[in-house]
Amino acid sequence: MKTAIQIEVRPTEIDVMGHVNNAKYLEYMEWSREDWYNRVGLPFDVFTEMNVGTVTVNININYRKEARLGQKLTISTEPVRKGRTSFVLKHEIVNEQEELVADAEVISCTIDLKARKAVPLPDELAKHFT
């Protein structure tokens, strides 16, 4: 399932170059990822009840076009692939002209919250990667 959120670039997200600071794109993607989890029925408390957490272990991001103050951006999230204990979500950020601003693949791992060790993906999560 592909999901998307929309945001408007705020003054606090702009750097000295007059465009969105590179670190803010990661925040936008995190917000979209959280929305994806919620919309597929896996909010934080559901993972906690399973004694499972998700940990980001790698982000490969491409900055394609600058975003500026006041622009409306759409950030999408979709499942790409899964392994035994890890999974990949793809993010795309597009502007109002449908131009690709940034894209990334985020690799996350599922861990046992008490042991803090990797565990296999729960079926509730794995089923979203067909």
Short mmCIF file of N, CA and C in Angstrom, two decimals:
data_model
loop_
_atom_site.label_atom_id
_atom_site.label_comp_id
_atom_site.label_asym_id
_atom_site.label_seq_id
_atom_site.Cartn_x
_atom_site.Cartn_y
_atom_site.Cartn_z
N MET A 1 0.84 -1.18 0.00
CA MET A 1 0.00 0.00 0.00
C MET A 1 0.88 1.24 0.00
N LYS A 2 0.64 2.12 -0.93
CA LYS A 2 1.36 3.38 -1.01
C LYS A 2 0.52 4.46 -0.33
N THR A 3 1.16 5.23 0.53
CA THR A 3 0.47 6.32 1.22
C THR A 3 1.21 7.63 0.96
N ALA A 4 0.57 8.74 1.28
CA ALA A 4 1.21 10.05 1.08
C ALA A 4 0.67 11.06 2.08
N ILE A 5 1.55 11.98 2.45
CA ILE A 5 1.17 13.11 3.28
C ILE A 5 1.56 14.38 2.53
N GLN A 6 0.95 15.50 2.91
CA GLN A 6 1.31 16.78 2.31
C GLN A 6 1.75 17.74 3.41
N ILE A 7 2.77 18.53 3.11
CA ILE A 7 3.27 19.52 4.05
C ILE A 7 3.53 20.82 3.30
N GLU A 8 3.64 21.89 4.06
CA GLU A 8 4.07 23.17 3.50
C GLU A 8 5.38 23.53 4.17
N VAL A 9 6.38 23.90 3.39
CA VAL A 9 7.71 24.23 3.91
C VAL A 9 7.61 25.47 4.79
N ARG A 10 8.12 25.34 6.02
CA ARG A 10 8.07 26.42 7.02
C ARG A 10 9.41 27.14 7.13
N PRO A 11 9.40 28.35 7.67
CA PRO A 11 10.64 29.14 7.78
C PRO A 11 11.74 28.43 8.57
N THR A 12 11.39 27.66 9.57
CA THR A 12 12.40 26.98 10.39
C THR A 12 13.08 25.83 9.66
N GLU A 13 12.62 25.49 8.48
CA GLU A 13 13.19 24.39 7.71
C GLU A 13 14.16 24.86 6.62
N ILE A 14 14.32 26.16 6.53
CA ILE A 14 15.16 26.78 5.49
C ILE A 14 16.57 27.00 6.03
N ASP A 15 17.58 26.74 5.20
CA ASP A 15 18.96 26.99 5.62
C ASP A 15 19.49 28.29 5.01
N VAL A 16 20.77 28.57 5.19
CA VAL A 16 21.35 29.83 4.72
C VAL A 16 21.34 29.95 3.20
N MET A 17 21.15 28.87 2.48
CA MET A 17 21.07 28.89 1.02
C MET A 17 19.67 29.27 0.53
N GLY A 18 18.72 29.41 1.47
CA GLY A 18 17.37 29.81 1.10
C GLY A 18 16.48 28.66 0.64
N HIS A 19 16.93 27.42 0.88
CA HIS A 19 16.10 26.26 0.53
C HIS A 19 16.05 25.31 1.73
N VAL A 20 15.26 24.25 1.60
CA VAL A 20 15.10 23.30 2.70
C VAL A 20 16.45 22.67 3.03
N ASN A 21 16.79 22.66 4.31
CA ASN A 21 18.01 22.03 4.78
C ASN A 21 17.94 20.54 4.53
N ASN A 22 19.06 19.94 4.14
CA ASN A 22 19.08 18.52 3.77
C ASN A 22 18.53 17.61 4.87
N ALA A 23 18.78 17.92 6.13
CA ALA A 23 18.32 17.06 7.22
C ALA A 23 16.79 17.06 7.34
N LYS A 24 16.15 18.13 6.92
CA LYS A 24 14.70 18.22 7.02
C LYS A 24 13.99 17.19 6.12
N TYR A 25 14.63 16.85 4.99
CA TYR A 25 14.03 15.85 4.11
C TYR A 25 13.88 14.52 4.83
N LEU A 26 14.85 14.20 5.69
CA LEU A 26 14.77 12.97 6.47
C LEU A 26 13.61 13.02 7.45
N GLU A 27 13.37 14.19 8.03
CA GLU A 27 12.21 14.36 8.92
C GLU A 27 10.91 14.18 8.15
N TYR A 28 10.81 14.81 6.98
CA TYR A 28 9.60 14.66 6.16
C TYR A 28 9.32 13.18 5.90
N MET A 29 10.39 12.45 5.56
CA MET A 29 10.23 11.02 5.26
C MET A 29 9.83 10.25 6.51
N GLU A 30 10.36 10.64 7.65
CA GLU A 30 9.99 9.98 8.90
C GLU A 30 8.51 10.20 9.19
N TRP A 31 8.02 11.42 8.97
CA TRP A 31 6.60 11.70 9.19
C TRP A 31 5.74 10.83 8.27
N SER A 32 6.17 10.70 7.02
CA SER A 32 5.43 9.89 6.06
C SER A 32 5.48 8.41 6.43
N ARG A 33 6.62 7.95 6.92
CA ARG A 33 6.76 6.56 7.35
C ARG A 33 5.81 6.27 8.51
N GLU A 34 5.76 7.18 9.47
CA GLU A 34 4.85 7.01 10.62
C GLU A 34 3.40 6.95 10.15
N ASP A 35 3.05 7.79 9.20
CA ASP A 35 1.71 7.76 8.64
C ASP A 35 1.44 6.41 7.96
N TRP A 36 2.43 5.87 7.23
CA TRP A 36 2.28 4.57 6.57
C TRP A 36 1.99 3.48 7.61
N TYR A 37 2.80 3.45 8.68
CA TYR A 37 2.57 2.46 9.73
C TYR A 37 1.14 2.56 10.28
N ASN A 38 0.70 3.78 10.55
CA ASN A 38 -0.65 3.97 11.09
C ASN A 38 -1.72 3.52 10.12
N ARG A 39 -1.56 3.84 8.85
CA ARG A 39 -2.59 3.52 7.86
C ARG A 39 -2.65 2.05 7.50
N VAL A 40 -1.55 1.31 7.71
CA VAL A 40 -1.61 -0.14 7.47
C VAL A 40 -1.98 -0.90 8.75
N GLY A 41 -2.33 -0.16 9.79
CA GLY A 41 -2.78 -0.79 11.03
C GLY A 41 -1.67 -1.21 11.97
N LEU A 42 -0.50 -0.57 11.86
CA LEU A 42 0.63 -0.90 12.71
C LEU A 42 1.17 0.32 13.45
N PRO A 43 0.32 1.00 14.22
CA PRO A 43 0.83 2.13 14.99
C PRO A 43 1.80 1.64 16.07
N PHE A 44 2.52 2.57 16.65
CA PHE A 44 3.58 2.28 17.61
C PHE A 44 3.11 1.32 18.71
N ASP A 45 1.90 1.54 19.25
CA ASP A 45 1.44 0.70 20.36
C ASP A 45 1.22 -0.75 19.96
N VAL A 46 0.89 -1.01 18.70
CA VAL A 46 0.73 -2.39 18.23
C VAL A 46 2.09 -3.09 18.22
N PHE A 47 3.11 -2.43 17.74
CA PHE A 47 4.45 -3.00 17.79
C PHE A 47 4.88 -3.26 19.24
N THR A 48 4.60 -2.31 20.11
CA THR A 48 4.97 -2.45 21.52
C THR A 48 4.29 -3.66 22.14
N GLU A 49 3.03 -3.87 21.83
CA GLU A 49 2.31 -5.04 22.34
C GLU A 49 2.94 -6.34 21.86
N MET A 50 3.56 -6.33 20.69
CA MET A 50 4.25 -7.51 20.16
C MET A 50 5.69 -7.60 20.66
N ASN A 51 6.12 -6.63 21.49
CA ASN A 51 7.50 -6.52 21.96
C ASN A 51 8.49 -6.36 20.80
N VAL A 52 8.05 -5.62 19.78
CA VAL A 52 8.86 -5.40 18.59
C VAL A 52 9.02 -3.91 18.35
N GLY A 53 10.21 -3.52 17.95
CA GLY A 53 10.48 -2.16 17.53
C GLY A 53 11.07 -2.17 16.14
N THR A 54 11.01 -1.04 15.46
CA THR A 54 11.66 -0.91 14.16
C THR A 54 12.79 0.11 14.30
N VAL A 55 13.94 -0.23 13.75
CA VAL A 55 15.12 0.62 13.84
C VAL A 55 15.63 0.89 12.43
N THR A 56 15.83 2.16 12.11
CA THR A 56 16.40 2.51 10.81
C THR A 56 17.89 2.19 10.83
N VAL A 57 18.33 1.41 9.83
CA VAL A 57 19.74 1.02 9.78
C VAL A 57 20.48 1.60 8.58
N ASN A 58 19.74 2.09 7.57
CA ASN A 58 20.40 2.68 6.40
C ASN A 58 19.41 3.55 5.66
N ILE A 59 19.89 4.71 5.21
CA ILE A 59 19.09 5.58 4.35
C ILE A 59 19.95 5.98 3.17
N ASN A 60 19.45 5.72 1.98
CA ASN A 60 20.12 6.16 0.76
C ASN A 60 19.21 7.19 0.10
N ILE A 61 19.62 8.46 0.20
CA ILE A 61 18.76 9.54 -0.27
C ILE A 61 19.39 10.28 -1.45
N ASN A 62 18.55 10.65 -2.40
CA ASN A 62 18.97 11.46 -3.55
C ASN A 62 18.24 12.79 -3.48
N TYR A 63 19.00 13.87 -3.48
CA TYR A 63 18.43 15.21 -3.50
C TYR A 63 18.39 15.64 -4.97
N ARG A 64 17.18 15.83 -5.50
CA ARG A 64 17.01 16.07 -6.93
C ARG A 64 16.76 17.54 -7.30
N LYS A 65 16.01 18.24 -6.46
CA LYS A 65 15.61 19.62 -6.78
C LYS A 65 15.38 20.34 -5.46
N GLU A 66 15.75 21.59 -5.41
CA GLU A 66 15.56 22.31 -4.15
C GLU A 66 14.08 22.58 -3.89
N ALA A 67 13.74 22.63 -2.61
CA ALA A 67 12.41 23.05 -2.18
C ALA A 67 12.59 24.33 -1.39
N ARG A 68 11.62 25.24 -1.54
CA ARG A 68 11.75 26.57 -0.95
C ARG A 68 10.58 26.90 -0.05
N LEU A 69 10.75 27.96 0.71
CA LEU A 69 9.74 28.41 1.66
C LEU A 69 8.36 28.52 1.03
N GLY A 70 7.37 27.96 1.72
CA GLY A 70 5.99 28.06 1.29
C GLY A 70 5.54 27.01 0.29
N GLN A 71 6.48 26.28 -0.30
CA GLN A 71 6.09 25.24 -1.26
C GLN A 71 5.32 24.13 -0.55
N LYS A 72 4.35 23.59 -1.27
CA LYS A 72 3.63 22.43 -0.78
C LYS A 72 4.28 21.19 -1.38
N LEU A 73 4.60 20.26 -0.51
CA LEU A 73 5.27 19.03 -0.92
C LEU A 73 4.42 17.82 -0.56
N THR A 74 4.48 16.81 -1.39
CA THR A 74 3.83 15.54 -1.11
C THR A 74 4.92 14.50 -0.89
N ILE A 75 4.83 13.80 0.24
CA ILE A 75 5.81 12.78 0.59
C ILE A 75 5.09 11.44 0.59
N SER A 76 5.54 10.53 -0.27
CA SER A 76 4.91 9.21 -0.35
C SER A 76 5.81 8.14 0.25
N THR A 77 5.17 7.09 0.70
CA THR A 77 5.87 5.94 1.28
C THR A 77 5.24 4.68 0.72
N GLU A 78 6.09 3.74 0.29
CA GLU A 78 5.57 2.46 -0.17
C GLU A 78 6.55 1.35 0.14
N PRO A 79 6.03 0.16 0.45
CA PRO A 79 6.90 -0.97 0.72
C PRO A 79 7.57 -1.46 -0.55
N VAL A 80 8.84 -1.85 -0.44
CA VAL A 80 9.60 -2.29 -1.61
C VAL A 80 9.95 -3.78 -1.51
N ARG A 81 10.64 -4.14 -0.42
CA ARG A 81 11.05 -5.55 -0.27
C ARG A 81 11.32 -5.83 1.20
N LYS A 82 11.35 -7.12 1.49
CA LYS A 82 11.62 -7.54 2.86
C LYS A 82 12.64 -8.66 2.87
N GLY A 83 13.34 -8.71 3.97
CA GLY A 83 14.25 -9.82 4.25
C GLY A 83 13.71 -10.57 5.46
N ARG A 84 14.58 -11.29 6.14
CA ARG A 84 14.15 -12.03 7.32
C ARG A 84 13.89 -11.09 8.50
N THR A 85 14.82 -10.16 8.74
CA THR A 85 14.67 -9.23 9.87
C THR A 85 14.63 -7.78 9.43
N SER A 86 14.74 -7.53 8.13
CA SER A 86 14.77 -6.15 7.64
C SER A 86 13.76 -5.95 6.52
N PHE A 87 13.48 -4.68 6.26
CA PHE A 87 12.55 -4.32 5.19
C PHE A 87 12.92 -2.95 4.64
N VAL A 88 12.47 -2.69 3.41
CA VAL A 88 12.80 -1.44 2.73
C VAL A 88 11.51 -0.70 2.39
N LEU A 89 11.47 0.57 2.76
CA LEU A 89 10.39 1.48 2.36
C LEU A 89 10.98 2.55 1.45
N LYS A 90 10.27 2.84 0.37
CA LYS A 90 10.70 3.86 -0.58
C LYS A 90 9.91 5.13 -0.33
N HIS A 91 10.62 6.25 -0.35
CA HIS A 91 10.00 7.56 -0.20
C HIS A 91 10.28 8.40 -1.44
N GLU A 92 9.28 9.18 -1.83
CA GLU A 92 9.46 10.19 -2.86
C GLU A 92 8.84 11.48 -2.37
N ILE A 93 9.54 12.58 -2.61
CA ILE A 93 9.02 13.91 -2.30
C ILE A 93 8.86 14.64 -3.62
N VAL A 94 7.65 15.11 -3.88
CA VAL A 94 7.39 15.87 -5.11
C VAL A 94 6.79 17.22 -4.74
N ASN A 95 7.03 18.20 -5.61
CA ASN A 95 6.48 19.54 -5.40
C ASN A 95 5.13 19.66 -6.12
N GLU A 96 4.55 20.84 -6.08
CA GLU A 96 3.23 21.07 -6.68
C GLU A 96 3.23 20.89 -8.19
N GLN A 97 4.39 21.00 -8.82
CA GLN A 97 4.50 20.80 -10.27
C GLN A 97 4.77 19.33 -10.60
N GLU A 98 4.68 18.46 -9.57
CA GLU A 98 4.93 17.02 -9.73
C GLU A 98 6.39 16.73 -10.08
N GLU A 99 7.29 17.65 -9.75
CA GLU A 99 8.72 17.43 -9.97
C GLU A 99 9.30 16.69 -8.77
N LEU A 100 10.14 15.72 -9.04
CA LEU A 100 10.77 14.95 -7.97
C LEU A 100 11.80 15.82 -7.27
N VAL A 101 11.60 16.02 -5.98
CA VAL A 101 12.49 16.84 -5.16
C VAL A 101 13.55 15.96 -4.49
N ALA A 102 13.13 14.82 -3.98
CA ALA A 102 14.06 13.88 -3.34
C ALA A 102 13.42 12.50 -3.32
N ASP A 103 14.26 11.49 -3.28
CA ASP A 103 13.77 10.12 -3.12
C ASP A 103 14.78 9.35 -2.29
N ALA A 104 14.30 8.31 -1.63
CA ALA A 104 15.17 7.53 -0.76
C ALA A 104 14.61 6.14 -0.56
N GLU A 105 15.52 5.23 -0.26
CA GLU A 105 15.15 3.91 0.23
C GLU A 105 15.67 3.84 1.66
N VAL A 106 14.77 3.47 2.57
CA VAL A 106 15.10 3.39 3.98
C VAL A 106 15.03 1.92 4.39
N ILE A 107 16.13 1.42 4.90
CA ILE A 107 16.18 0.04 5.39
C ILE A 107 16.01 0.07 6.90
N SER A 108 15.04 -0.70 7.36
CA SER A 108 14.80 -0.81 8.80
C SER A 108 14.89 -2.27 9.21
N CYS A 109 15.11 -2.47 10.48
CA CYS A 109 15.24 -3.80 11.05
C CYS A 109 14.24 -3.90 12.21
N THR A 110 13.69 -5.09 12.41
CA THR A 110 12.81 -5.30 13.56
C THR A 110 13.64 -5.90 14.69
N ILE A 111 13.41 -5.36 15.90
CA ILE A 111 14.16 -5.84 17.06
C ILE A 111 13.21 -6.22 18.19
N ASP A 112 13.68 -7.11 19.04
CA ASP A 112 13.02 -7.44 20.29
C ASP A 112 13.28 -6.27 21.23
N LEU A 113 12.23 -5.66 21.76
CA LEU A 113 12.40 -4.45 22.57
C LEU A 113 13.16 -4.70 23.87
N LYS A 114 13.04 -5.90 24.43
CA LYS A 114 13.73 -6.19 25.68
C LYS A 114 15.18 -6.61 25.44
N ALA A 115 15.38 -7.53 24.50
CA ALA A 115 16.73 -8.06 24.24
C ALA A 115 17.56 -7.11 23.38
N ARG A 116 16.88 -6.19 22.66
CA ARG A 116 17.55 -5.23 21.77
C ARG A 116 18.35 -5.94 20.69
N LYS A 117 17.79 -7.05 20.19
CA LYS A 117 18.41 -7.85 19.14
C LYS A 117 17.42 -8.01 17.99
N ALA A 118 17.95 -8.19 16.79
CA ALA A 118 17.11 -8.37 15.61
C ALA A 118 16.25 -9.62 15.75
N VAL A 119 15.01 -9.50 15.27
CA VAL A 119 14.07 -10.63 15.25
C VAL A 119 13.39 -10.65 13.88
N PRO A 120 12.86 -11.82 13.48
CA PRO A 120 12.16 -11.89 12.20
C PRO A 120 10.98 -10.92 12.16
N LEU A 121 10.68 -10.44 10.95
CA LEU A 121 9.53 -9.55 10.77
C LEU A 121 8.26 -10.24 11.25
N PRO A 122 7.45 -9.56 12.04
CA PRO A 122 6.16 -10.14 12.40
C PRO A 122 5.29 -10.27 11.14
N ASP A 123 4.44 -11.28 11.13
CA ASP A 123 3.55 -11.49 9.98
C ASP A 123 2.73 -10.25 9.67
N GLU A 124 2.33 -9.51 10.71
CA GLU A 124 1.51 -8.32 10.53
C GLU A 124 2.21 -7.27 9.69
N LEU A 125 3.53 -7.25 9.73
CA LEU A 125 4.32 -6.33 8.92
C LEU A 125 4.69 -6.97 7.58
N ALA A 126 5.15 -8.21 7.63
CA ALA A 126 5.63 -8.90 6.42
C ALA A 126 4.56 -8.98 5.32
N LYS A 127 3.30 -9.08 5.70
CA LYS A 127 2.23 -9.24 4.71
C LYS A 127 2.08 -8.02 3.77
N HIS A 128 2.66 -6.89 4.15
CA HIS A 128 2.56 -5.68 3.32
C HIS A 128 3.61 -5.63 2.22
N PHE A 129 4.49 -6.63 2.19
CA PHE A 129 5.54 -6.72 1.18
C PHE A 129 5.29 -7.93 0.31
N THR A 130 4.46 -7.76 -0.71
CA THR A 130 4.11 -8.90 -1.56
C THR A 130 4.90 -8.89 -2.85
#
